[in-house]
Short mmCIF file of C-alpha atoms in Angstrom, two decimals:
data_model
loop_
_atom_site.label_atom_id
_atom_site.label_comp_id
_atom_site.label_asym_id
_atom_site.label_seq_id
_atom_site.Cartn_x
_atom_site.Cartn_y
_atom_site.Cartn_z
CA MET A 1 42.11 -39.24 -29.28
CA LYS A 2 40.51 -35.87 -29.42
CA ALA A 3 37.85 -34.69 -26.77
CA PHE A 4 34.73 -34.65 -29.30
CA ASP A 5 36.05 -37.52 -31.06
CA TYR A 6 35.85 -39.73 -27.36
CA ILE A 7 32.64 -38.13 -27.15
CA ALA A 8 31.01 -39.31 -30.35
CA LEU A 9 32.23 -42.43 -29.37
CA LEU A 10 30.63 -42.80 -26.93
CA LEU A 11 27.40 -40.66 -28.45
CA SER A 12 27.68 -43.54 -30.80
CA ALA A 13 27.18 -46.27 -28.44
CA ALA A 14 24.68 -45.11 -26.43
CA MET A 15 22.68 -44.76 -29.50
CA SER A 16 23.10 -48.11 -30.09
CA ALA A 17 22.20 -49.60 -26.16
CA THR A 18 19.48 -47.63 -26.44
CA CYS A 19 17.70 -49.85 -29.07
CA LEU A 20 18.98 -53.00 -27.39
CA THR A 21 21.25 -54.97 -28.86
CA ALA A 22 21.63 -53.22 -32.16
CA HIS A 23 23.15 -55.94 -34.79
CA GLY A 24 22.27 -53.77 -37.51
CA THR A 25 21.16 -50.08 -38.81
CA VAL A 26 19.20 -48.35 -36.26
CA LEU A 27 16.06 -46.82 -37.75
CA TYR A 28 14.79 -44.12 -35.65
CA GLY A 29 11.60 -42.38 -35.91
CA LEU A 30 8.36 -40.82 -34.11
CA THR A 31 4.92 -42.34 -32.98
CA PRO A 32 1.79 -41.04 -32.27
CA THR A 33 -0.24 -41.71 -29.04
CA SER A 34 -3.77 -41.52 -28.85
CA MET A 35 -5.51 -38.62 -28.82
CA GLU A 36 -6.67 -38.14 -25.42
CA GLU A 37 -3.13 -38.01 -25.15
CA GLY A 38 -2.43 -35.73 -27.18
CA ASN A 39 1.81 -36.02 -27.57
CA GLY A 40 4.47 -38.42 -29.97
CA ARG A 41 6.95 -40.85 -28.84
CA LEU A 42 10.59 -40.77 -30.50
CA VAL A 43 11.24 -44.45 -31.59
CA CYS A 44 13.52 -46.76 -32.81
CA PHE A 45 14.26 -50.42 -34.13
CA ASP A 46 17.42 -52.12 -35.46
CA THR A 47 16.48 -53.45 -39.04
CA GLU A 48 18.22 -57.23 -38.04
CA GLN A 49 15.52 -57.92 -35.68
CA LEU A 50 12.50 -56.81 -37.83
CA SER A 51 9.85 -59.35 -37.90
CA GLU A 52 8.24 -60.89 -40.90
CA ASP A 53 4.95 -62.38 -38.83
CA PRO A 54 2.61 -59.87 -38.64
CA THR A 55 0.79 -61.44 -36.07
CA ALA A 56 3.79 -60.90 -33.91
CA PRO A 57 5.82 -57.62 -34.61
CA THR A 58 8.88 -55.44 -33.94
CA ARG A 59 8.20 -53.76 -30.79
CA LEU A 60 9.18 -50.82 -31.11
CA THR A 61 11.83 -48.99 -28.32
CA GLU A 62 10.51 -46.23 -27.30
CA GLN A 63 12.99 -43.31 -26.42
CA ALA A 64 11.50 -39.97 -25.33
CA THR A 65 8.21 -37.51 -24.96
CA VAL A 66 7.51 -35.23 -27.65
CA ALA A 67 4.66 -33.05 -25.85
CA GLY A 68 2.13 -31.78 -28.29
CA ALA A 69 3.20 -33.92 -31.33
CA ASN A 70 0.70 -36.12 -32.23
CA ASP A 71 -0.16 -35.41 -35.57
CA PHE A 72 3.46 -35.13 -37.22
CA MET A 73 3.64 -34.91 -40.31
CA GLY A 74 7.10 -35.79 -41.50
CA GLY A 75 10.61 -35.35 -40.63
CA CYS A 76 14.34 -36.68 -40.78
CA ALA A 77 18.06 -36.01 -39.58
CA MET A 78 20.00 -33.25 -40.67
CA GLY A 79 23.90 -32.88 -39.75
CA ASN A 80 23.59 -33.52 -36.08
CA MET A 81 19.77 -31.95 -35.81
CA TYR A 82 16.10 -33.83 -36.31
CA TYR A 83 14.03 -31.45 -38.01
CA GLY A 84 9.95 -31.77 -38.21
CA TYR A 85 6.98 -30.82 -38.42
CA TYR A 86 3.15 -31.53 -36.52
CA ASN A 87 0.52 -30.36 -36.71
CA VAL A 88 -1.69 -28.81 -33.49
CA THR A 89 -5.73 -28.94 -33.59
CA ASN A 90 -8.09 -27.36 -31.11
CA MET A 91 -10.55 -29.19 -30.95
CA GLU A 92 -13.25 -26.78 -30.05
CA THR A 93 -12.73 -24.19 -32.61
CA GLN A 94 -11.10 -26.81 -35.28
CA THR A 95 -8.34 -24.61 -36.06
CA VAL A 96 -5.07 -25.97 -36.72
CA VAL A 97 -1.81 -24.57 -35.99
CA GLN A 98 1.76 -26.13 -37.73
CA HIS A 99 5.03 -26.12 -35.81
CA PHE A 100 8.33 -26.29 -37.28
CA CYS A 101 10.95 -27.53 -34.99
CA THR A 102 13.81 -29.63 -34.90
CA ILE A 103 13.60 -32.15 -31.57
CA ASP A 104 16.09 -33.51 -29.16
CA PHE A 105 16.03 -37.78 -29.25
CA GLU A 106 17.86 -37.65 -25.71
CA SER A 107 15.29 -35.95 -24.38
CA GLY A 108 12.17 -35.60 -27.12
CA GLU A 109 11.94 -31.65 -26.26
CA ALA A 110 11.18 -30.00 -29.09
CA ASP A 111 12.10 -26.27 -29.69
CA VAL A 112 9.62 -24.37 -31.92
CA LEU A 113 11.00 -23.16 -34.91
CA ALA A 114 7.95 -21.17 -36.31
CA ALA A 115 4.66 -21.81 -36.12
CA VAL A 116 1.68 -20.99 -38.70
CA ASP A 117 -1.77 -21.74 -39.64
CA PRO A 118 -1.60 -23.65 -42.79
CA THR A 119 -5.11 -22.48 -43.92
CA ALA A 120 -3.35 -18.60 -44.59
CA SER A 121 0.25 -20.02 -44.97
CA PRO A 122 1.93 -20.99 -48.54
CA ASP A 123 4.13 -23.45 -46.31
CA GLY A 124 0.94 -25.95 -46.64
CA ILE A 125 -0.08 -28.47 -43.69
CA TYR A 126 0.01 -31.23 -46.73
CA LEU A 127 3.75 -31.74 -46.02
CA VAL A 128 3.91 -36.20 -45.97
CA ASP A 129 8.20 -37.06 -45.67
CA MET A 130 11.50 -35.27 -45.34
CA THR A 131 14.61 -36.31 -46.53
CA TYR A 132 18.31 -34.91 -46.18
CA GLU A 133 20.64 -34.55 -49.60
CA PRO A 134 24.28 -34.25 -48.72
CA VAL A 135 25.41 -33.11 -52.36
CA SER A 136 22.94 -30.32 -52.62
CA GLY A 137 23.28 -29.72 -48.47
CA LEU A 138 19.01 -29.13 -49.03
CA LEU A 139 16.79 -29.96 -46.92
CA VAL A 140 13.44 -30.62 -48.13
CA ALA A 141 9.80 -32.11 -48.37
CA LEU A 142 7.32 -33.71 -50.10
CA GLU A 143 4.05 -32.07 -50.38
CA ASN A 144 0.05 -33.32 -51.14
CA GLN A 145 -2.11 -30.85 -53.11
CA TYR A 146 -5.11 -31.33 -54.58
CA SER A 147 -4.79 -30.11 -58.03
CA THR A 148 -8.04 -28.02 -59.76
CA SER A 149 -6.58 -29.06 -63.04
CA SER A 150 -6.42 -32.53 -62.63
CA GLN A 151 -9.05 -33.06 -60.18
CA THR A 152 -6.56 -35.58 -58.24
CA ILE A 153 -3.64 -34.84 -55.77
CA LEU A 154 -0.11 -34.13 -57.19
CA SER A 155 3.08 -34.12 -55.46
CA SER A 156 5.47 -31.34 -55.64
CA LEU A 157 9.43 -31.38 -53.98
CA GLN A 158 9.90 -28.20 -51.81
CA ALA A 159 13.49 -26.99 -50.03
CA VAL A 160 13.02 -26.15 -46.73
CA ARG A 161 14.72 -23.31 -45.26
CA PRO A 162 16.22 -24.78 -41.86
CA ASP A 163 15.92 -21.95 -39.65
CA ARG A 164 11.84 -21.23 -40.06
CA GLY A 165 10.31 -24.43 -42.33
CA THR A 166 9.65 -21.79 -45.32
CA LEU A 167 9.18 -23.77 -48.50
CA SER A 168 10.48 -22.75 -51.41
CA LEU A 169 9.26 -24.95 -54.52
CA LEU A 170 12.14 -26.89 -56.77
CA ARG A 171 9.71 -29.38 -58.88
CA ASP A 172 5.80 -30.05 -58.76
CA PHE A 173 5.46 -33.73 -60.14
CA ASP A 174 2.82 -35.31 -62.22
CA ARG A 175 1.62 -38.31 -60.16
CA LYS A 176 0.64 -38.44 -56.29
CA TYR A 177 3.67 -39.64 -54.08
CA SER A 178 4.01 -40.60 -49.95
CA ALA A 179 7.86 -41.08 -49.26
CA ILE A 180 11.11 -39.54 -50.38
CA CYS A 181 15.12 -40.24 -49.67
CA ALA A 182 17.78 -38.55 -50.94
CA ASP A 183 19.54 -41.61 -53.42
CA GLY A 184 23.46 -39.89 -51.64
CA GLU A 185 24.02 -38.90 -55.38
CA GLY A 186 21.95 -35.82 -55.87
CA GLY A 187 19.03 -37.28 -57.03
CA TYR A 188 15.85 -38.92 -54.59
CA TYR A 189 13.67 -42.08 -54.38
CA LEU A 190 10.27 -41.73 -54.74
CA ALA A 191 7.40 -43.71 -53.37
CA GLU A 192 3.82 -43.74 -54.75
CA ILE A 193 1.51 -46.34 -53.26
CA GLU A 194 -1.13 -47.51 -55.37
CA ARG A 195 -4.63 -47.63 -53.37
CA LEU A 196 -6.63 -51.23 -53.99
CA GLY A 197 -9.19 -50.12 -51.50
CA ASP A 198 -8.84 -52.44 -48.58
CA GLY A 199 -6.86 -50.39 -46.61
CA ALA A 200 -3.85 -51.94 -48.67
CA GLY A 201 -2.21 -50.49 -51.69
CA LEU A 202 1.09 -51.39 -53.97
CA PRO A 203 4.20 -50.03 -53.99
CA ALA A 204 6.56 -48.34 -56.95
CA ILE A 205 9.60 -46.96 -56.35
CA TYR A 206 11.04 -44.53 -59.04
CA ARG A 207 13.94 -42.23 -59.39
CA ALA A 208 14.80 -38.56 -59.44
CA ASP A 209 18.05 -37.57 -60.82
CA ARG A 210 20.05 -34.74 -59.58
CA ASP A 211 17.95 -32.53 -62.83
CA LEU A 212 14.73 -34.03 -61.20
CA ASN A 213 14.34 -35.83 -63.77
CA VAL A 214 12.17 -38.94 -63.24
CA THR A 215 12.04 -42.09 -64.25
CA VAL A 216 10.55 -46.42 -62.43
CA PHE A 217 12.66 -48.04 -61.41
CA MET A 218 10.49 -50.43 -59.22
CA PRO A 219 7.19 -50.98 -60.39
CA SER A 220 4.06 -52.69 -58.76
CA LYS A 221 3.62 -56.08 -58.23
CA PRO A 222 0.73 -57.61 -57.10
CA SER A 223 2.41 -60.10 -54.16
CA LEU A 224 4.16 -56.71 -52.36
CA LYS A 225 1.56 -55.31 -49.82
CA ALA A 226 1.83 -51.51 -48.25
CA GLU A 227 -0.76 -50.09 -46.20
CA SER A 228 -2.16 -47.33 -48.31
CA GLY A 229 -2.95 -44.80 -45.22
CA MET A 230 -0.90 -41.97 -43.43
CA ALA A 231 2.42 -42.85 -41.76
CA HIS A 232 4.77 -42.94 -44.97
CA SER A 233 8.48 -42.40 -45.01
CA MET A 234 11.84 -44.23 -46.76
CA VAL A 235 15.23 -44.06 -46.25
CA MET A 236 17.81 -45.58 -47.84
CA ALA A 237 20.59 -47.46 -45.66
CA ASP A 238 22.98 -50.43 -46.18
CA GLY A 239 22.05 -50.62 -50.04
CA LEU A 240 18.59 -50.64 -49.10
CA LEU A 241 15.71 -49.02 -49.42
CA TYR A 242 12.89 -48.86 -45.99
CA LEU A 243 9.37 -47.42 -46.88
CA VAL A 244 7.49 -47.32 -44.01
CA THR A 245 3.92 -47.27 -44.66
CA GLY A 246 2.00 -47.93 -41.24
CA HIS A 247 2.79 -50.59 -39.58
CA THR A 248 4.42 -52.04 -42.85
CA VAL A 249 8.69 -52.21 -43.72
CA THR A 250 9.01 -52.91 -47.38
CA THR A 251 12.25 -53.25 -48.10
CA VAL A 252 13.98 -52.82 -51.68
CA ASN A 253 17.71 -53.81 -52.54
CA LEU A 254 19.24 -51.77 -54.92
CA LYS A 255 21.06 -53.99 -56.96
CA THR A 256 18.91 -57.35 -57.24
CA LYS A 257 15.47 -54.88 -56.47
CA ALA A 258 14.45 -58.17 -54.61
CA THR A 259 11.68 -57.30 -51.52
CA ALA A 260 11.31 -58.47 -48.41
CA SER A 261 8.37 -56.94 -45.89
CA TYR A 262 7.63 -56.75 -42.32
CA TYR A 263 5.99 -55.33 -39.50
CA LEU A 264 6.31 -53.39 -36.62
CA ASP A 265 3.36 -52.78 -33.22
CA ARG A 266 2.35 -49.30 -34.31
CA ASP A 267 2.55 -46.52 -37.17
CA VAL A 268 6.26 -44.97 -36.89
CA TYR A 269 6.39 -41.67 -38.79
CA GLY A 270 9.30 -39.71 -40.10
CA ILE A 271 12.25 -42.15 -39.94
CA THR A 272 15.85 -41.13 -40.49
CA ALA A 273 18.69 -43.76 -40.28
CA THR A 274 20.62 -40.63 -38.34
CA ARG A 275 19.47 -40.07 -34.97
CA GLY A 276 20.11 -35.89 -34.22
CA THR A 277 20.66 -34.23 -31.29
CA SER A 278 19.32 -30.40 -31.30
CA GLY A 279 22.03 -29.01 -29.09
CA LEU A 280 24.63 -29.84 -31.53
CA TYR A 281 23.55 -26.11 -33.29
CA ALA A 282 26.83 -25.17 -35.21
CA VAL A 283 29.07 -27.61 -36.92
CA GLU A 284 32.13 -26.56 -35.46
CA ALA A 285 34.98 -29.50 -37.47
CA ASP A 286 35.10 -32.88 -40.06
CA SER A 287 37.86 -34.08 -39.07
CA ALA A 288 37.05 -36.87 -41.62
CA ALA A 289 37.66 -33.85 -44.60
CA GLY A 290 39.97 -32.00 -43.15
CA ILE A 291 37.12 -29.00 -42.88
CA THR A 292 37.01 -26.60 -39.60
CA LEU A 293 34.80 -23.75 -39.18
CA GLN A 294 37.05 -20.89 -36.59
CA GLY A 295 35.44 -17.66 -36.12
CA ARG A 296 34.33 -16.64 -39.54
CA SER A 297 36.61 -18.30 -41.79
CA LEU A 298 36.78 -22.00 -42.76
CA LYS A 299 40.39 -23.89 -42.36
CA LEU A 300 41.24 -26.62 -45.13
CA ALA A 301 43.77 -29.24 -44.57
CA GLN A 302 44.74 -29.00 -48.08
CA GLU A 303 43.77 -26.77 -50.96
CA SER A 304 40.30 -27.65 -52.53
CA ARG A 305 37.44 -25.69 -54.02
CA ILE A 306 34.92 -24.22 -52.18
CA ASP A 307 30.96 -23.27 -52.28
CA VAL A 308 29.00 -22.39 -49.89
CA TYR A 309 25.38 -21.72 -50.35
CA THR A 310 22.30 -20.14 -48.29
CA ALA A 311 19.86 -23.11 -47.02
CA ASP A 312 17.45 -22.54 -49.77
CA GLY A 313 20.33 -23.85 -52.10
CA THR A 314 21.74 -20.48 -53.69
CA LYS A 315 25.26 -19.70 -54.15
CA VAL A 316 27.17 -17.08 -51.96
CA LEU A 317 30.49 -17.62 -52.70
CA SER A 318 32.93 -19.78 -54.21
CA ALA A 319 36.69 -20.29 -54.15
CA ASP A 320 39.59 -22.69 -55.70
CA HIS A 321 42.49 -23.72 -54.94
CA CYS A 322 41.83 -22.69 -51.03
CA THR A 323 43.11 -23.76 -47.20
CA ASP A 324 41.70 -20.95 -45.81
CA VAL A 325 38.34 -18.57 -46.84
CA SER A 326 37.11 -16.16 -45.20
CA LEU A 327 32.92 -16.10 -44.57
CA GLU A 328 32.96 -11.88 -42.96
CA ALA A 329 30.91 -10.95 -46.50
CA LEU A 330 28.34 -13.44 -45.11
CA ALA A 331 24.87 -12.23 -42.73
CA ARG A 332 24.34 -14.47 -39.95
CA GLY A 333 22.23 -17.67 -41.20
CA ILE A 334 22.73 -21.97 -41.51
CA TYR A 335 24.82 -22.16 -44.75
CA ILE A 336 25.62 -24.99 -46.69
CA VAL A 337 29.49 -25.73 -47.03
CA ARG A 338 30.26 -28.15 -50.74
CA ALA A 339 34.25 -29.09 -50.20
CA VAL A 340 36.10 -30.80 -53.16
CA CYS A 341 39.37 -32.14 -51.12
CA ALA A 342 41.69 -33.98 -53.60
CA GLY A 343 38.32 -35.66 -56.21
CA GLU A 344 36.16 -36.61 -52.71
CA PRO A 345 33.01 -33.89 -52.50
CA VAL A 346 32.29 -33.57 -48.93
CA THR A 347 29.54 -31.56 -47.80
CA LEU A 348 28.48 -29.88 -44.15
CA LYS A 349 26.24 -26.91 -42.42
CA ILE A 350 27.40 -24.29 -40.67
CA SER A 351 26.14 -21.43 -38.79
CA LEU A 352 27.32 -17.77 -38.31
#
């Protein structure tokens, strides 16, 4: 067994042990502490241990403290890293600074890549959820902004530059969505919470295809309630959508569209199915795809088509029927490599 395979096996075992004894999928996220403490907590829970009883909710397992990240907006894991946005408010001056960071799930240490005044920047304060889309290799954020023309809050989909958190508009939507996750096929699932006015809402699920054309996937139903406040996020795992709204977890079976409701003991933000580790920055190898990064060259175990994109989705290199691709012409930075090996697409992130 190769050294990195053995290390990965140990890490996987440790991850499962962290959340008691994992029988289902372990989901990770962040939860706020008190305003006085002003920190965030890295937490996880096992999907097989979710409680259907709101009076006896599932207790989240705390892993680490993220200093200063009490007002967490949204985040997700991309490859071996967890990315997120959080706001820090100076209560004396009532000013806000928004931080874009990677978070180490072992220590809770946040490596701040950028900090901006959201009131003076187009990279705004209303980012509500994030997801990683593996087909395009894009890290994206769902943003809500007030529309003066319609006099209501509408959503947009933004590509996030992973090294500095700046945004590039992908699509404006004609309604307010509260959560997003990739569908694994180049598109997305979107959740809308129809407010009821009593602190609850009715979740409706939509699907956006690769061209971001949106259709209804599951309309709302009166029997299915969600929390209509903040702390909304969504992830796809084991054939289910997990929509987390505050303390409430709503599951949707992607085949049957059957739904269920479960309850947590605290609000959770930035739900993700993969635990990131900020110390692993460059992708060095993907043994399943037979692709390795050696210096500034990609080595492939079999002839493949290669497309290389910048972090904002611009294609900068293409090669067909290749086993060795030079990246010498590319500037330093983060790139997304999409390879098609024997008809199977593989996407990975590299740092040059």
